[in-house]
mmCIF file of C-alpha atoms in Angstrom:
data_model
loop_
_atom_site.group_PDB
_atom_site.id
_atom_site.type_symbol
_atom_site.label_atom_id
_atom_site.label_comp_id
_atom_site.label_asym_id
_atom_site.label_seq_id
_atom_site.Cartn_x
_atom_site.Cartn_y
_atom_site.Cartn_z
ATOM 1 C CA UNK S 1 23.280 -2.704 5.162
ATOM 2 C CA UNK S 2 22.178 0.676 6.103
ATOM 3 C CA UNK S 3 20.220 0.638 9.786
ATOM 4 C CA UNK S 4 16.541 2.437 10.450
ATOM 5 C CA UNK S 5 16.907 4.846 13.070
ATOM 6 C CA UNK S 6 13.315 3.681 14.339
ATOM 7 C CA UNK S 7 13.559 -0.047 16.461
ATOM 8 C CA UNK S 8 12.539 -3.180 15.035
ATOM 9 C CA UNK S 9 13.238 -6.364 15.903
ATOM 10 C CA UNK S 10 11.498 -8.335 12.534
ATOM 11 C CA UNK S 11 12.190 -6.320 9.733
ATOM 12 C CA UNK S 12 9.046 -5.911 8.225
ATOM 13 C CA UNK S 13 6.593 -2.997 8.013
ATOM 14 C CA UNK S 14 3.099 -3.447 7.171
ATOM 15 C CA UNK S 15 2.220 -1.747 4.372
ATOM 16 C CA UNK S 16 -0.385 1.132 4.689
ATOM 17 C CA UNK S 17 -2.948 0.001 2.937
ATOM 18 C CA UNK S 18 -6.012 2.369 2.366
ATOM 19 C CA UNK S 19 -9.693 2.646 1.092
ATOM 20 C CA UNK S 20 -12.351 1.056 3.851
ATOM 21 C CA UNK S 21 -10.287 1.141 7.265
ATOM 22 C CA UNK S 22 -8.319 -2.181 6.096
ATOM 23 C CA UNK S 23 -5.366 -0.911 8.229
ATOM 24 C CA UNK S 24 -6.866 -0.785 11.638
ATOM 25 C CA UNK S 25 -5.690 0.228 14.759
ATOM 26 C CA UNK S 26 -6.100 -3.103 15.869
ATOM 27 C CA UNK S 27 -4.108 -4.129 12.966
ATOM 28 C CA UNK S 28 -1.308 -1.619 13.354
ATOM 29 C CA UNK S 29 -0.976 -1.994 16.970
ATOM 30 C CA UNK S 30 -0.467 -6.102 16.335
ATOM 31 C CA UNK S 31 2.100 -5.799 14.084
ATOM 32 C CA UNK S 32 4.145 -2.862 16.466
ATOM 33 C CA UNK S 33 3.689 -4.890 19.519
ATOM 34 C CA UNK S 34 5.170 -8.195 17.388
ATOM 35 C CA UNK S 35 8.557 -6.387 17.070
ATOM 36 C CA UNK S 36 7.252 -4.832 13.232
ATOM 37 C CA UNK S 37 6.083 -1.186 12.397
ATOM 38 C CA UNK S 38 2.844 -1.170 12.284
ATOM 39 C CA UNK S 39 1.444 1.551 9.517
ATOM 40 C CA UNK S 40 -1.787 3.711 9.545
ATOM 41 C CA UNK S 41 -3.177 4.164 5.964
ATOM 42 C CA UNK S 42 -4.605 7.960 6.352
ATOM 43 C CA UNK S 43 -4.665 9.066 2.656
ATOM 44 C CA UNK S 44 -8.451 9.205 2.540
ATOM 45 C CA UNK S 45 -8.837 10.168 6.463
ATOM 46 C CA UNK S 46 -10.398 13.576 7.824
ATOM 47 C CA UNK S 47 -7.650 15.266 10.647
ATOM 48 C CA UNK S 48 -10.123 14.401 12.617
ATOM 49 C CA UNK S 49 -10.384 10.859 11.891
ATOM 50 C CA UNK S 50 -6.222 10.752 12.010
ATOM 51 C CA UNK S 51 -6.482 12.257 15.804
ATOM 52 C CA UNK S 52 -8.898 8.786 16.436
ATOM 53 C CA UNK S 53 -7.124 6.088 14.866
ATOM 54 C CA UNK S 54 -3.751 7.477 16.248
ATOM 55 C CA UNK S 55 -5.087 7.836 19.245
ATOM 56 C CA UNK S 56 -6.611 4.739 19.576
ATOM 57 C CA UNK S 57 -3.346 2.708 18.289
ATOM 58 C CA UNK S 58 -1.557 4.303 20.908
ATOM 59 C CA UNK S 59 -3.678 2.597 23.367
ATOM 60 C CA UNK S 60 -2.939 -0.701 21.962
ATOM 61 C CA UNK S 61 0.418 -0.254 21.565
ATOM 62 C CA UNK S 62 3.386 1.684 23.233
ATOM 63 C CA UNK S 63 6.120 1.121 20.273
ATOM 64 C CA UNK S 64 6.663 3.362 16.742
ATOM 65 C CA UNK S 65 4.170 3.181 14.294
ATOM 66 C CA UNK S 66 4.064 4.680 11.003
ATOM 67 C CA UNK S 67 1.292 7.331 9.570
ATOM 68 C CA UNK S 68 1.150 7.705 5.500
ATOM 69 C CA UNK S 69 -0.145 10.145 3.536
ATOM 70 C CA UNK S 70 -0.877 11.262 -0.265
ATOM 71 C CA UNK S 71 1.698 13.647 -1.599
ATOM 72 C CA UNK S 72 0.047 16.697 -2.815
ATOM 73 C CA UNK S 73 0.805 16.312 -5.697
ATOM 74 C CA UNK S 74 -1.308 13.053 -6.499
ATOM 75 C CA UNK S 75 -4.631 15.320 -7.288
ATOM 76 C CA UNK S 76 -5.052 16.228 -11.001
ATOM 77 C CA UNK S 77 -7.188 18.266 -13.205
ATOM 78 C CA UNK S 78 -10.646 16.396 -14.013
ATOM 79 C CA UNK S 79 -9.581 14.405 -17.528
ATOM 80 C CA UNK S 80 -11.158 11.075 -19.173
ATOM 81 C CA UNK S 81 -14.819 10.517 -20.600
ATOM 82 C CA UNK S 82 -17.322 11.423 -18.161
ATOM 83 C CA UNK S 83 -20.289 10.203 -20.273
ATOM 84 C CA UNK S 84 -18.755 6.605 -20.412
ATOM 85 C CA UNK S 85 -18.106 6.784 -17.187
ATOM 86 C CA UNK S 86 -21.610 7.082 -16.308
ATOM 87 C CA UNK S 87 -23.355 5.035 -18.367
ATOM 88 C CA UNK S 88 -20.854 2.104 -17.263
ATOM 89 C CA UNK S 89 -22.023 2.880 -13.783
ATOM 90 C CA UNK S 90 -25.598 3.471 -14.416
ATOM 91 C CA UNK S 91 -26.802 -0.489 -14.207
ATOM 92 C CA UNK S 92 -24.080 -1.384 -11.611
ATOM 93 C CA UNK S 93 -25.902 0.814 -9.640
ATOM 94 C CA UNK S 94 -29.323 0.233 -10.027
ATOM 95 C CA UNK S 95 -28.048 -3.718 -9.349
ATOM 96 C CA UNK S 96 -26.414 -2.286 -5.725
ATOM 97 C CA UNK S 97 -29.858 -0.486 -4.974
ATOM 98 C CA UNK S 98 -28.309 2.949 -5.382
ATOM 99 C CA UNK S 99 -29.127 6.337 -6.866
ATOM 100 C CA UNK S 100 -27.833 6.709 -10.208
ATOM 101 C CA UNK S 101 -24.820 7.506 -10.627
ATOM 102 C CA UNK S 102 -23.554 11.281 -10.271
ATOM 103 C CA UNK S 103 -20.073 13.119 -10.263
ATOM 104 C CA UNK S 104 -19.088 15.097 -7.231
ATOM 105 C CA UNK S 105 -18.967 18.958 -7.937
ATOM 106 C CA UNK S 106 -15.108 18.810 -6.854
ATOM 107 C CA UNK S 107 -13.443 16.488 -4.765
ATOM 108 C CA UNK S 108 -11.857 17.270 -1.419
ATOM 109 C CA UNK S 109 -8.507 18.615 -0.730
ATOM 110 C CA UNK S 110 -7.288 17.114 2.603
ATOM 111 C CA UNK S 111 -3.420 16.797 2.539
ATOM 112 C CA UNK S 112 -2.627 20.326 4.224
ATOM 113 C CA UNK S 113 -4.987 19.247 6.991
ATOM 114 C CA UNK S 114 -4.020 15.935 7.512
ATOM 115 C CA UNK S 115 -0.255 17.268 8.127
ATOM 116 C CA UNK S 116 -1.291 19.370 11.069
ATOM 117 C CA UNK S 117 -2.876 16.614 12.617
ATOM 118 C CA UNK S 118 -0.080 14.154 12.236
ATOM 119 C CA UNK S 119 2.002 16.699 13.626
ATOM 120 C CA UNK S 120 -0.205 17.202 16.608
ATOM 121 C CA UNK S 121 -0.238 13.739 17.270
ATOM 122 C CA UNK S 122 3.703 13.581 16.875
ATOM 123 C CA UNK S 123 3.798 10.690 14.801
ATOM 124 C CA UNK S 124 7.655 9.127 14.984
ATOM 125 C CA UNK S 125 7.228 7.713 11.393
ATOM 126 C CA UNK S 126 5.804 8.981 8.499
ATOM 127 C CA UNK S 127 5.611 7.687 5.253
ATOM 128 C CA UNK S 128 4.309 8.941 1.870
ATOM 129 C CA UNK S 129 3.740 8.335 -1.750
ATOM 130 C CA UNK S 130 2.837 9.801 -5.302
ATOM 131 C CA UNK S 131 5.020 12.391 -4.948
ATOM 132 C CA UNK S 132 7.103 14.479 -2.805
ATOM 133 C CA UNK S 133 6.134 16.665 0.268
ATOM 134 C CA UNK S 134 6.629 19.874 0.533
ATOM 135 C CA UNK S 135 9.894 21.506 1.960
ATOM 136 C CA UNK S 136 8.107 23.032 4.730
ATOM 137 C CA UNK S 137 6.015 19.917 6.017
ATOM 138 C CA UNK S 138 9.623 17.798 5.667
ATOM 139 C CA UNK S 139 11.402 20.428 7.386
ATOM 140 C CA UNK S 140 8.141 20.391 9.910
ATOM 141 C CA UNK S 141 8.687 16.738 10.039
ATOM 142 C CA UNK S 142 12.242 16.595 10.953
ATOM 143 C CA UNK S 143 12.188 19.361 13.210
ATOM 144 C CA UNK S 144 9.968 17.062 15.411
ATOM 145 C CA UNK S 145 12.497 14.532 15.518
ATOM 146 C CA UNK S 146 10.061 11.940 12.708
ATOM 147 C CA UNK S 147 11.674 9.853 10.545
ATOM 148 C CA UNK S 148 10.672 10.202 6.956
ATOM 149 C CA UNK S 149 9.697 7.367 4.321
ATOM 150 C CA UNK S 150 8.822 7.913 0.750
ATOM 151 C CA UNK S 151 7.894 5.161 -2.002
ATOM 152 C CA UNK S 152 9.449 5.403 -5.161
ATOM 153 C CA UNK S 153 9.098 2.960 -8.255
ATOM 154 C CA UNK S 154 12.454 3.807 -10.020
ATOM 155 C CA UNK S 155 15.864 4.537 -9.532
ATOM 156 C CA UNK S 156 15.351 8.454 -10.509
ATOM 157 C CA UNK S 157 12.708 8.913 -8.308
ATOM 158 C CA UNK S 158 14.799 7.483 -5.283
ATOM 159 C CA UNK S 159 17.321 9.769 -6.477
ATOM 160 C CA UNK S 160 14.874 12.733 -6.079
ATOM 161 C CA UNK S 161 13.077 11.469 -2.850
ATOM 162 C CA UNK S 162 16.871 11.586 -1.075
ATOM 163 C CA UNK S 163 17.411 14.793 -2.546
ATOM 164 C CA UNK S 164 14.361 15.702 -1.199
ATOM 165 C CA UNK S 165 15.323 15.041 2.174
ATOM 166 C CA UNK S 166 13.616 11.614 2.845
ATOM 167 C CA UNK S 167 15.868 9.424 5.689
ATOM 168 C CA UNK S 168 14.333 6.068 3.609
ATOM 169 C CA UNK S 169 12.498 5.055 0.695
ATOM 170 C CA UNK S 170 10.273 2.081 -0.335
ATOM 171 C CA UNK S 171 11.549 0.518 -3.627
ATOM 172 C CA UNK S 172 7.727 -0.466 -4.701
ATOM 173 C CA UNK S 173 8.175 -3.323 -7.272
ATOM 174 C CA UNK S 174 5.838 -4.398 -10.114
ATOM 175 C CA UNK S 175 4.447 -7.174 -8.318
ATOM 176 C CA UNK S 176 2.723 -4.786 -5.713
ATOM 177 C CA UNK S 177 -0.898 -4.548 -5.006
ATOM 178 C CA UNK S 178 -3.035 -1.843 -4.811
ATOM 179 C CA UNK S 179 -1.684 1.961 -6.106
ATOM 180 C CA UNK S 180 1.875 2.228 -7.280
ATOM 181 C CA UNK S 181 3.469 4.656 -6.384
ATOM 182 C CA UNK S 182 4.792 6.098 -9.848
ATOM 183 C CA UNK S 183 4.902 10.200 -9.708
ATOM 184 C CA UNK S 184 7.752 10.686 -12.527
ATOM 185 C CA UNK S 185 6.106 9.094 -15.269
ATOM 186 C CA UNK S 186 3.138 11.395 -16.645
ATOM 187 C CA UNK S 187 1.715 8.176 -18.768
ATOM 188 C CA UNK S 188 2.510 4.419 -18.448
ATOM 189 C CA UNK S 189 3.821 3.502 -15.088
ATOM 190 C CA UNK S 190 7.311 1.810 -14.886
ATOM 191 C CA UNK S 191 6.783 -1.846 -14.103
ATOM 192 C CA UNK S 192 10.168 -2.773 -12.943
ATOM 193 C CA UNK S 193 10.147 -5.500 -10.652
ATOM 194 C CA UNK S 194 11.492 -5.838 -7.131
ATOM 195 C CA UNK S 195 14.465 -7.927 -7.508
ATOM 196 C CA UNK S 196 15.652 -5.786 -10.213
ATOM 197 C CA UNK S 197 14.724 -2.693 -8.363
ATOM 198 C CA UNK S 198 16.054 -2.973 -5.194
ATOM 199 C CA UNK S 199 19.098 -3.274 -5.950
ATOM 200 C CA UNK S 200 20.182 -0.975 -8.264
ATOM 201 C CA UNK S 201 18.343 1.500 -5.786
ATOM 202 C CA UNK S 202 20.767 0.702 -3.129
ATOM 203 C CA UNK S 203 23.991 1.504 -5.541
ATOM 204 C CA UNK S 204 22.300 5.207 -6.687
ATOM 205 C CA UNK S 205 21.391 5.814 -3.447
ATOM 206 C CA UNK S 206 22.898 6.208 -0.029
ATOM 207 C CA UNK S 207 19.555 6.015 2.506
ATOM 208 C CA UNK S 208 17.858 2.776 3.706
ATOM 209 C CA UNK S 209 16.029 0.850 1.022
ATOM 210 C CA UNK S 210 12.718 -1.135 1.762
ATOM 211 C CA UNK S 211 11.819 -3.588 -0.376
ATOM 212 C CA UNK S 212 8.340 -4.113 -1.454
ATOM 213 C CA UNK S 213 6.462 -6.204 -3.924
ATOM 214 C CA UNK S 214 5.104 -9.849 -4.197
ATOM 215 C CA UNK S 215 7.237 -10.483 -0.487
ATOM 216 C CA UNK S 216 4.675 -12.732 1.519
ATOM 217 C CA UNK S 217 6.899 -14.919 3.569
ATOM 218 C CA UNK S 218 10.641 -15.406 5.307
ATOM 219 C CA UNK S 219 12.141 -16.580 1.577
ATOM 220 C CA UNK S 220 11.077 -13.438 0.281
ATOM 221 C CA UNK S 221 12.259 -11.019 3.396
ATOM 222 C CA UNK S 222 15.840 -12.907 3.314
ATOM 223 C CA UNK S 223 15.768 -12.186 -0.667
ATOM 224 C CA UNK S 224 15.353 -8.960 -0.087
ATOM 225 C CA UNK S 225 17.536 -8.244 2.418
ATOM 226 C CA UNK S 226 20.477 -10.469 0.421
ATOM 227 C CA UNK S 227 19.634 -7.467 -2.503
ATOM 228 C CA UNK S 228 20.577 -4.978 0.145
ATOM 229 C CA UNK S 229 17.015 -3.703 1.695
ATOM 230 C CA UNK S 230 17.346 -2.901 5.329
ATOM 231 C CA UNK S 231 13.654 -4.263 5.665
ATOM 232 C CA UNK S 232 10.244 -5.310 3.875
ATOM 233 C CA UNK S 233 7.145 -3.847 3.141
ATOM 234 C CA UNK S 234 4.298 -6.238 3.062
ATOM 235 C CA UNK S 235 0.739 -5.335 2.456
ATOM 236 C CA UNK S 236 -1.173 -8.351 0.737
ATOM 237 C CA UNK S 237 0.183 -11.034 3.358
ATOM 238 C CA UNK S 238 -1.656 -8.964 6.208
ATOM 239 C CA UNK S 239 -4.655 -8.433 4.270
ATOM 240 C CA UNK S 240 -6.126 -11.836 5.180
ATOM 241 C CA UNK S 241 -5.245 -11.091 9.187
ATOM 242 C CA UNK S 242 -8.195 -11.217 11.684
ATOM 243 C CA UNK S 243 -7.860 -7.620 12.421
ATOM 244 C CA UNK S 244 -7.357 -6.317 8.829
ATOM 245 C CA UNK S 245 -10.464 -4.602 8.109
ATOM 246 C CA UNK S 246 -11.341 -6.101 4.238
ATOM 247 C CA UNK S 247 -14.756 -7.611 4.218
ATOM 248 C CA UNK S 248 -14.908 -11.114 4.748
ATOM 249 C CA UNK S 249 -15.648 -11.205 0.732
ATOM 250 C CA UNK S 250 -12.165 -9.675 -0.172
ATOM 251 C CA UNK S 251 -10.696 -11.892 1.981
ATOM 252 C CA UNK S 252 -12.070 -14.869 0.324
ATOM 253 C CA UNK S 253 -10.913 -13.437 -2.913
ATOM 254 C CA UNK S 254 -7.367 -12.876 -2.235
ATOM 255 C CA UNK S 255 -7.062 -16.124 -0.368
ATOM 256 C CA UNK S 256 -8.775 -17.977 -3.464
ATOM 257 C CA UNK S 257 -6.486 -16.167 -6.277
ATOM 258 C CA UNK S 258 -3.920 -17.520 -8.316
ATOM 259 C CA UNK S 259 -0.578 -16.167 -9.277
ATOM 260 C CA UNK S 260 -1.969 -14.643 -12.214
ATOM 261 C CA UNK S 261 -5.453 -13.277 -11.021
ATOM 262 C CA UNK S 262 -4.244 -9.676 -11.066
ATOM 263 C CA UNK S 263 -3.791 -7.007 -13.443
ATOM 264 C CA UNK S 264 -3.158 -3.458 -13.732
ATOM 265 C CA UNK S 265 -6.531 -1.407 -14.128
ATOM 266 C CA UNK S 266 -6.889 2.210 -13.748
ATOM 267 C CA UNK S 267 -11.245 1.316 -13.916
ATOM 268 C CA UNK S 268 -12.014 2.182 -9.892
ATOM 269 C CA UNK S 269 -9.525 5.345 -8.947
ATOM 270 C CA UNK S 270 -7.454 6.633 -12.013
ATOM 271 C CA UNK S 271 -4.676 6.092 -10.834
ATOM 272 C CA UNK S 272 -2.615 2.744 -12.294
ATOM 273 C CA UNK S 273 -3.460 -0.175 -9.208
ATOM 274 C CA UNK S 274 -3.448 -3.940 -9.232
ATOM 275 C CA UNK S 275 -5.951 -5.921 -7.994
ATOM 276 C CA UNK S 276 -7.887 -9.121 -8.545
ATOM 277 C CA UNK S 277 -9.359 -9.175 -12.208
ATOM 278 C CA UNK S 278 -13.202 -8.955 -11.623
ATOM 279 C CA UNK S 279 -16.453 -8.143 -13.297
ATOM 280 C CA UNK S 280 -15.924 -4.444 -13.143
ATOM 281 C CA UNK S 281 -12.344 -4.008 -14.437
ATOM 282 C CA UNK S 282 -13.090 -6.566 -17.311
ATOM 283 C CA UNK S 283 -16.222 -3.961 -17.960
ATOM 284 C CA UNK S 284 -14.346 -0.771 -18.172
ATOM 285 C CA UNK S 285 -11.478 -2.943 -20.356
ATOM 286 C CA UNK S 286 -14.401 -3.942 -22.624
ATOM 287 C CA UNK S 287 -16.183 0.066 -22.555
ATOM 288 C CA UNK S 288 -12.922 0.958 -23.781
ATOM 289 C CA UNK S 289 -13.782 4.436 -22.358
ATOM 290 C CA UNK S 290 -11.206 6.791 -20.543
ATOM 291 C CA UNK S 291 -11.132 6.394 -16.920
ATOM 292 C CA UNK S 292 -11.622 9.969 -15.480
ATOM 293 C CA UNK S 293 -8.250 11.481 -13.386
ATOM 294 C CA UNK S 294 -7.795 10.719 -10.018
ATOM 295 C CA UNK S 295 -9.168 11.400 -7.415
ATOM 296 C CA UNK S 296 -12.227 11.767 -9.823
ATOM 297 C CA UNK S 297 -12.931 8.713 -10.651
ATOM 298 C CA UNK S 298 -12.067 7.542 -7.116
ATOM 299 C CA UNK S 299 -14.858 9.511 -6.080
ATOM 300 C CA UNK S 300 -17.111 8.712 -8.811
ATOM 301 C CA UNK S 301 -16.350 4.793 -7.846
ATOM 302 C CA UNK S 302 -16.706 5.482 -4.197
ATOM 303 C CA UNK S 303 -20.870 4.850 -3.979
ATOM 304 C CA UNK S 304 -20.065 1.295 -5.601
ATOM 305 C CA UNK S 305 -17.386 0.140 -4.092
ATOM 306 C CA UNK S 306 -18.812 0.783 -0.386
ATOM 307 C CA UNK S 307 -21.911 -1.106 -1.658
ATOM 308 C CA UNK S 308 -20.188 -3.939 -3.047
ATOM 309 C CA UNK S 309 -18.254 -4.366 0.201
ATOM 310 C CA UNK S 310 -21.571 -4.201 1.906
ATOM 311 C CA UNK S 311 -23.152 -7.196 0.381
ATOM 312 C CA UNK S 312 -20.272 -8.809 -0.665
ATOM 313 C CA UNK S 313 -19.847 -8.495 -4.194
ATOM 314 C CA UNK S 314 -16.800 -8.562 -5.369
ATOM 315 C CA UNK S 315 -17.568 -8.300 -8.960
ATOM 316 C CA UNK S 316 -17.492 -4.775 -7.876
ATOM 317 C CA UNK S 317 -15.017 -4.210 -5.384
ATOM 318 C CA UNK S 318 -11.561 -2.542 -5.721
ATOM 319 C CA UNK S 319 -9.648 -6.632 -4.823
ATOM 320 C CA UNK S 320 -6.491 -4.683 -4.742
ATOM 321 C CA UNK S 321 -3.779 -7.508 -3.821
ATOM 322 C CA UNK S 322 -0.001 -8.677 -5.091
ATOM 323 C CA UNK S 323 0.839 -10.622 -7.306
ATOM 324 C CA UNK S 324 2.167 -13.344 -4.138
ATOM 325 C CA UNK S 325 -1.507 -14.253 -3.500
ATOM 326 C CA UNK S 326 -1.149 -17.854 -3.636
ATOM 327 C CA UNK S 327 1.231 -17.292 -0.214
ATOM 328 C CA UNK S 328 -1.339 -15.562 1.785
ATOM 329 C CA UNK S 329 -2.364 -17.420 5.126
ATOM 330 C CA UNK S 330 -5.403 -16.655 7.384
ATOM 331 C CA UNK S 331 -4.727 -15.805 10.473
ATOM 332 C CA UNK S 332 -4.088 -13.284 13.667
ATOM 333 C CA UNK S 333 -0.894 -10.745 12.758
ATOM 334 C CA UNK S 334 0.508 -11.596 16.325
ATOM 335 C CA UNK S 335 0.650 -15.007 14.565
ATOM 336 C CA UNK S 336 1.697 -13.694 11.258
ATOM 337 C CA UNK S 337 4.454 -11.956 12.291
ATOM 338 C CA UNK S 338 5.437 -14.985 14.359
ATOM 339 C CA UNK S 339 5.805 -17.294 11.420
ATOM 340 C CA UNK S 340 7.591 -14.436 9.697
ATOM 341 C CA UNK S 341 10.213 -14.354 12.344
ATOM 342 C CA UNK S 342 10.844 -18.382 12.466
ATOM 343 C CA UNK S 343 10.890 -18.525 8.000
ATOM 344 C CA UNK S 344 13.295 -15.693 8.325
ATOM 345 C CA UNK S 345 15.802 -17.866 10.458
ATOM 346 C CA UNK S 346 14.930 -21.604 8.591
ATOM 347 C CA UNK S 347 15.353 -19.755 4.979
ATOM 348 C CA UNK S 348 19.066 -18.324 6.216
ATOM 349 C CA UNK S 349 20.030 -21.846 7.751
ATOM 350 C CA UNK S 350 18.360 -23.490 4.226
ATOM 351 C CA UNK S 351 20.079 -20.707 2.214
ATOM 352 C CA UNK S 352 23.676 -21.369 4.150
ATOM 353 C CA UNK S 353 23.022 -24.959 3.557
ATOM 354 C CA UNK S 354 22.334 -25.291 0.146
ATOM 355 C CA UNK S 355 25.702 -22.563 -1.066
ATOM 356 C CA UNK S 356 28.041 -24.861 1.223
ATOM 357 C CA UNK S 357 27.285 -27.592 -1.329
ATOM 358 C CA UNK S 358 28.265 -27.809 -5.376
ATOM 359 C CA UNK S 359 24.910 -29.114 -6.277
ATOM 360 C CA UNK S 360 23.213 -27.077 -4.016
ATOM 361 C CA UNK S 361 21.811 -30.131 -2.081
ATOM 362 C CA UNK S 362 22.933 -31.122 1.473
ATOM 363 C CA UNK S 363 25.421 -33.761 1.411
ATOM 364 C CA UNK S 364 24.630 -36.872 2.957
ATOM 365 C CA UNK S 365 26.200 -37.822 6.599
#
């Protein structure tokens, strides 16, 4: 198994997840001080908002944590049907209390500031996806000693994230919530799924593999790590933690859901995501219309969304969650990552048990 440079003594990283602060510093910090990596989700974050939440994890915690960003390359050209997009929005709004819907005149680019003010705040980890960075913010990176993670969703985008330069990458399987990662695929996203993923990452490539996707407990960290990850990368098993920052209403949901509540929807950013099925995705299914390109329609869903989360309606919110729902517990991360690190050791001993006899049941004494 290939070692992380950075120092962990659970392997699990907690997955950066972003839209409405649900990775707080609080959050982060909890998982870093329980012997995890922490991550800050600062996609969508200002520099200046990076310089507070780093800042403010730092004096909750004194171990690594991790900073992610959008590759560059995850804005596109405005595409889809604006006039559908609108009049499916109109009477979701005027049910929220909010002006009618509107598109932005352009949409923000932040990534080039964002990098100077991870780099001020000399981040030790830093992980990415949709893309690749540039050469000069990895050589920028390195240069400050950071160790690099980027999140591919097939083998020949591994291939080009270690030719790239990247010291790890996540192997994001189909089973993930929230955006995948897909940036080598123009259309359809690949939906290959972790335990077929992971492993044929680790043969085409040489760097550390992290395994993500549908992992919520110790069976599925040891299952991971027997494909040949060097660690886990959980995001919908922290979601319902006391210090994630989902509203209490997205909380409920993912904690209610069934295996098969989610689907893939493109309906709230433009980019391919999976989340709980709700009113709103079944709505844009049923519109039929064109979503418009991200970050576009992300923007365009952002009034709603924030509403929704307001007043608790999640037939309107983004429920972006895993397909492992039916796993997730409520409770601190201290006490989380606790129960991670005892599962981890009874599903080895279970494991070891259960090959040492033929029917794969413990014999009798």
């Amino acid at each position: 198994m290939r070692k992380l440079s950075f120092d962990i003594r659970v392997p699990v990283i907690q997955a950066p997840m972003g839209g409405g602060n649900l990775t707080t510093p609080e959050l982060v910090a909890a998982v870093s001080n329980s012997g995890g990596l922490g991550s800050l989700a600062a996609g969508y974050l200002s520099a200046r908002e990076i310089e507070q939440a780093t800042r403010k994890t730092r004096a909750l915690t004194e171990r690594p944590f991790a900073v992610n960003l959008f590759a560059p390359g995850s804005r596109e050209p405005l595409s889809g049907d604006v006039g559908a997009q609108l009049r499916l929005l109109g009477p979701i709004h005027d049910r929220l209390g909010l002006d009618p819907p509107a598109m932005p005149d352009r949409v923000a680019g932040l990534f080039e500031e964002q990098v100077e003010s991870v780099l001020a705040a000399r981040i030790p980890v830093v992980s990415f996806t949709f893309g690749l960075l540039p050469e000069d913010v990895m050589n920028r990176l390195h240069g400050q000693g950071a160790f690099v993670i980027g999140t591919a969703t097939t083998v020949a985008e591994a291939k080009m994230l270690e030719a790239a330069g990247v010291d790890a990458v996540v192997a994001q399987g189909s089973e993930a919530g929230a955006h995948r990662g897909t940036f080598d695929v123009p259309v359809e996203p690949p939906l290959v799924g972790a335990i077929a993923l992971v492993p044929q990452i680790v043969d085409a490539i040489r760097l550390p593999v992290i395994a993500s996707g549908g992992i919520m407990d110790g069976r599925g960290i040891v299952a991971a790590m027997a494909l040949g990850a060097s660690a886990v990368q959980m995001g919908t098993a922290f979601l319902t933690c006391h210090e994630c920052g989902a509203a209490a209403a997205y909380k409920r949901a993912v904690l209610e859901a069934a295996d098969d509540s989610t689907s893939l929807t493109r309906a709230f950013s433009g980019r391919w995501a999976r989340g709980i099925r709700n009113r709103f995705m079944e709505a844009s299914n049923r519109a039929g219309a064109e979503p418009l390109s991200y970050p576009w329609q992300n923007s365009l869903t952002g009034p709603m969304r924030a509403a929704a989360s307001r007043k608790g309606e999640t037939a309107f919110l983004s429920l972006f969650a895993g397909q492992g729902t039916r796993l997730a517990r409520s409770m601190s991360a201290a006490d989380l990552m606790q129960a991670l690190e005892r599962e981890i050791g009874d599903a080895i001993t279970d494991v070891s048990s259960r090959a040492g006899s033929p029917t794969g049941r413990t014999a009798p004494a």
